[in-house]
Short mmCIF file of C-alpha atoms in Angstrom, two decimals:
data_model
loop_
_atom_site.label_atom_id
_atom_site.label_comp_id
_atom_site.label_asym_id
_atom_site.label_seq_id
_atom_site.Cartn_x
_atom_site.Cartn_y
_atom_site.Cartn_z
CA MET A 1118 -12.27 53.16 -48.57
CA LYS A 1119 -11.36 49.94 -50.41
CA LYS A 1120 -8.94 49.00 -47.62
CA LEU A 1121 -11.66 49.46 -44.99
CA LEU A 1122 -14.09 47.35 -47.01
CA LEU A 1123 -11.43 44.66 -47.45
CA ILE A 1124 -10.68 44.65 -43.70
CA LEU A 1125 -14.40 44.34 -42.90
CA ILE A 1126 -14.82 41.42 -45.31
CA ILE A 1127 -11.77 39.61 -43.89
CA GLY A 1128 -12.94 40.24 -40.31
CA ALA A 1129 -16.43 38.96 -41.12
CA SER A 1130 -15.05 35.80 -42.70
CA PHE A 1131 -12.91 35.08 -39.61
CA GLY A 1132 -15.95 35.61 -37.41
CA GLN A 1133 -17.98 33.10 -39.44
CA SER A 1134 -15.28 30.42 -39.31
CA SER A 1135 -14.71 30.39 -35.56
CA CYS A 1136 -15.25 27.12 -33.68
CA GLU A 1137 -18.22 26.63 -31.45
CA ARG A 1138 -18.19 24.56 -28.28
CA ASP A 1139 -19.81 21.57 -29.97
CA ASP A 1140 -17.24 21.57 -32.81
CA ILE A 1141 -14.43 20.26 -30.60
CA CYS A 1142 -14.37 16.75 -29.17
CA ALA A 1143 -13.34 17.04 -25.51
CA GLU A 1144 -10.63 14.67 -24.25
CA THR A 1145 -12.99 13.44 -21.53
CA THR A 1146 -15.59 12.26 -24.06
CA PRO A 1147 -15.82 8.45 -24.21
CA THR A 1148 -14.38 6.99 -27.41
CA THR A 1149 -14.01 3.42 -28.68
CA PRO A 1150 -12.66 1.49 -25.67
CA LEU A 1151 -9.72 -0.86 -25.54
CA LEU A 1152 -10.02 -4.40 -24.17
CA ILE A 1153 -8.48 -4.58 -20.68
CA ILE A 1154 -6.86 -7.87 -19.69
CA GLU A 1155 -5.43 -8.64 -16.24
CA PHE A 1156 -3.07 -11.56 -15.60
CA TYR A 1157 -3.37 -13.65 -12.41
CA ASP A 1158 -1.45 -16.45 -10.75
CA VAL A 1159 -3.36 -19.70 -11.34
CA ASN A 1160 -2.20 -21.02 -7.94
CA ASN A 1161 -3.32 -17.87 -6.10
CA PRO A 1162 -6.23 -16.42 -8.14
CA THR A 1163 -6.37 -13.13 -6.21
CA LEU A 1164 -2.71 -12.29 -6.93
CA LEU A 1165 -1.88 -10.34 -10.09
CA LYS A 1166 1.08 -11.93 -11.88
CA ALA A 1167 2.85 -10.60 -14.96
CA PRO A 1168 3.68 -13.18 -17.65
CA ASN A 1169 7.40 -13.66 -18.30
CA ASN A 1170 8.54 -11.73 -21.42
CA LEU A 1171 5.10 -11.47 -23.01
CA THR A 1172 4.81 -10.71 -26.72
CA ILE A 1173 1.42 -10.09 -28.32
CA SER A 1174 0.90 -10.19 -32.08
CA THR A 1175 -2.20 -9.32 -34.06
CA ILE A 1176 -3.25 -11.90 -36.62
CA VAL A 1177 -5.40 -10.89 -39.59
CA ASN A 1178 -6.17 -13.44 -42.31
CA GLU A 1179 -3.64 -15.82 -40.75
CA GLU A 1180 -0.82 -13.26 -41.11
CA VAL A 1181 0.99 -11.59 -38.21
CA ASN A 1182 0.55 -7.83 -38.58
CA GLU A 1183 1.77 -6.01 -35.51
CA VAL A 1184 3.94 -7.17 -32.64
CA LEU A 1185 3.82 -5.67 -29.14
CA THR A 1186 6.54 -6.72 -26.72
CA LEU A 1187 5.48 -6.26 -23.12
CA VAL A 1188 7.68 -7.00 -20.15
CA ASN A 1189 6.38 -7.48 -16.61
CA LEU A 1190 2.90 -6.05 -17.06
CA GLU A 1191 0.06 -7.35 -14.91
CA SER A 1192 -2.56 -5.56 -16.99
CA ILE A 1193 -2.73 -4.63 -20.67
CA GLU A 1194 -5.05 -2.68 -22.95
CA ILE A 1195 -5.39 -3.90 -26.53
CA PRO A 1196 -7.72 -2.83 -29.36
CA LEU A 1197 -10.44 -4.94 -30.88
CA ARG A 1198 -11.19 -4.62 -34.58
CA THR A 1199 -14.01 -2.19 -35.33
CA ASN A 1200 -14.67 -3.41 -38.88
CA ASP A 1201 -15.10 -7.09 -38.00
CA GLU A 1202 -16.61 -9.25 -35.26
CA LEU A 1203 -13.41 -11.25 -34.72
CA THR A 1204 -10.00 -10.20 -33.42
CA THR A 1205 -7.17 -12.71 -33.15
CA TYR A 1206 -4.02 -12.28 -31.07
CA SER A 1207 -1.14 -14.60 -30.33
CA PHE A 1208 0.10 -14.35 -26.74
CA SER A 1209 3.66 -15.69 -26.40
CA ILE A 1210 5.68 -15.93 -23.19
CA ASN A 1211 9.41 -16.47 -22.64
CA THR A 1212 10.18 -14.63 -25.87
CA ALA A 1213 13.48 -13.07 -24.82
CA GLU A 1214 16.15 -13.68 -27.46
CA ASP A 1215 18.11 -16.06 -25.23
CA ASP A 1216 14.97 -18.12 -24.39
CA GLU A 1217 13.67 -18.78 -27.93
CA GLU A 1218 13.38 -22.52 -27.44
CA GLU A 1219 11.34 -21.91 -24.28
CA ALA A 1220 8.79 -19.66 -26.04
CA ASN A 1221 5.19 -20.78 -25.64
CA THR A 1222 2.32 -19.37 -27.71
CA ASP A 1223 -1.45 -19.44 -27.24
CA VAL A 1224 -3.73 -17.95 -29.91
CA LEU A 1225 -6.81 -16.15 -28.55
CA ASN A 1226 -9.83 -15.42 -30.73
CA PHE A 1227 -12.16 -12.73 -29.44
CA THR A 1228 -15.65 -12.64 -30.94
CA TYR A 1229 -18.22 -9.93 -30.26
CA THR A 1230 -21.02 -7.87 -31.74
CA VAL A 1231 -20.08 -4.40 -32.99
CA THR A 1232 -22.48 -1.57 -32.18
CA ASP A 1233 -21.90 1.96 -33.47
CA GLU A 1234 -22.94 4.55 -30.92
CA PHE A 1235 -23.36 8.25 -31.78
CA VAL A 1236 -21.43 10.38 -29.29
CA ASN A 1237 -22.04 13.92 -30.57
CA LYS A 1238 -21.50 16.14 -33.60
CA ALA A 1239 -17.85 16.87 -32.82
CA CYS A 1240 -16.77 13.34 -31.85
CA GLY A 1241 -18.92 11.37 -34.26
CA PHE A 1242 -19.38 7.67 -33.50
CA ARG A 1243 -17.66 5.21 -31.23
CA VAL A 1244 -17.83 1.43 -31.19
CA VAL A 1245 -19.18 -0.63 -28.30
CA TYR A 1246 -18.46 -4.37 -28.23
CA ASP A 1247 -21.25 -6.62 -26.91
CA ASP A 1248 -21.39 -10.36 -26.17
CA LEU A 1249 -17.61 -10.73 -25.85
CA GLN A 1250 -16.47 -14.35 -26.03
CA ASN A 1251 -13.14 -16.05 -26.60
CA THR A 1252 -11.47 -19.29 -27.58
CA ASN A 1253 -7.92 -20.37 -26.84
CA ASP A 1254 -5.75 -22.44 -29.18
CA PRO A 1255 -2.55 -23.45 -27.33
CA LEU A 1256 -0.85 -24.69 -30.53
CA GLN A 1257 1.60 -27.59 -30.35
CA ASP A 1258 3.75 -26.18 -27.55
CA GLY A 1259 1.03 -26.63 -24.89
CA ALA A 1260 -1.10 -24.11 -23.05
CA TRP A 1261 0.53 -21.56 -20.80
CA ILE A 1262 -2.88 -19.93 -20.24
CA GLN A 1263 -4.73 -22.19 -17.81
CA ASN A 1264 -8.06 -20.36 -17.61
CA ILE A 1265 -9.77 -17.28 -19.03
CA ASP A 1266 -12.67 -15.54 -17.28
CA ILE A 1267 -14.75 -12.90 -19.02
CA GLU A 1268 -15.45 -10.38 -16.27
CA ASN A 1269 -17.54 -8.05 -18.42
CA SER A 1270 -18.97 -9.19 -21.76
CA THR A 1271 -19.72 -5.62 -22.82
CA VAL A 1272 -16.69 -3.50 -23.66
CA ASN A 1273 -17.98 0.06 -23.43
CA ASP A 1274 -15.43 1.75 -21.15
CA GLN A 1275 -11.93 1.37 -19.77
CA THR A 1276 -12.61 1.58 -16.05
CA GLU A 1277 -12.29 -2.11 -15.13
CA ALA A 1278 -10.83 -5.29 -16.58
CA HIS A 1279 -12.95 -7.14 -19.12
CA ILE A 1280 -10.95 -10.38 -19.08
CA SER A 1281 -8.87 -12.21 -16.47
CA ILE A 1282 -6.20 -14.64 -17.65
CA PHE A 1283 -4.84 -17.20 -15.18
CA HIS A 1284 -1.40 -18.67 -15.86
#
C-alpha cells in the first residue's frame, strides 16, 4: 500500500512539472537582432565587395575586448550593446601577418536608443535599437571607408542590411 501511495505521489509530481507550450521559446521567435553591414565597391556602388583581410575589434572604455577576423565576407552581422546606447568597433583591413605595415583602421561609433520589447512569457524581452547613427574616425592611417549609408535606422530584425559601407 505504501509503495502504491509513493508511486502515485511521484507520478502526480511529474505531471505537475511538465512543460506547457508557452514555457518554451521557439527558435522562430524574434530575439535581439544583430546589426547587418554590407560592403560595396565605392567605384561601382551596386557591386558587393569584400574588404581585404578584415579584422573587427570591439572597443569598450577605450580597451579592445574581442577580435573577429573575417576574410572575404561581403556581409557581416555584429552585435550592438544592449546595456548602453553606444557600441564602438575598429574595422581594420589588410591585417594578414605579412601585411602588417599596410594595415588600415577606421573606428566606427554606433549610437542608438535601446527599447526593451516583451516577446512572451517563455522568451522574455528582446532589445530593439532605434535612431541608429554612426561616426567614423579614420585614425592617423587615413580612411579606407569612403562612405557609410544607414539603410534602416531601426534594428528590429535580421532580414535586410541596416548599414552599407563603401570602400
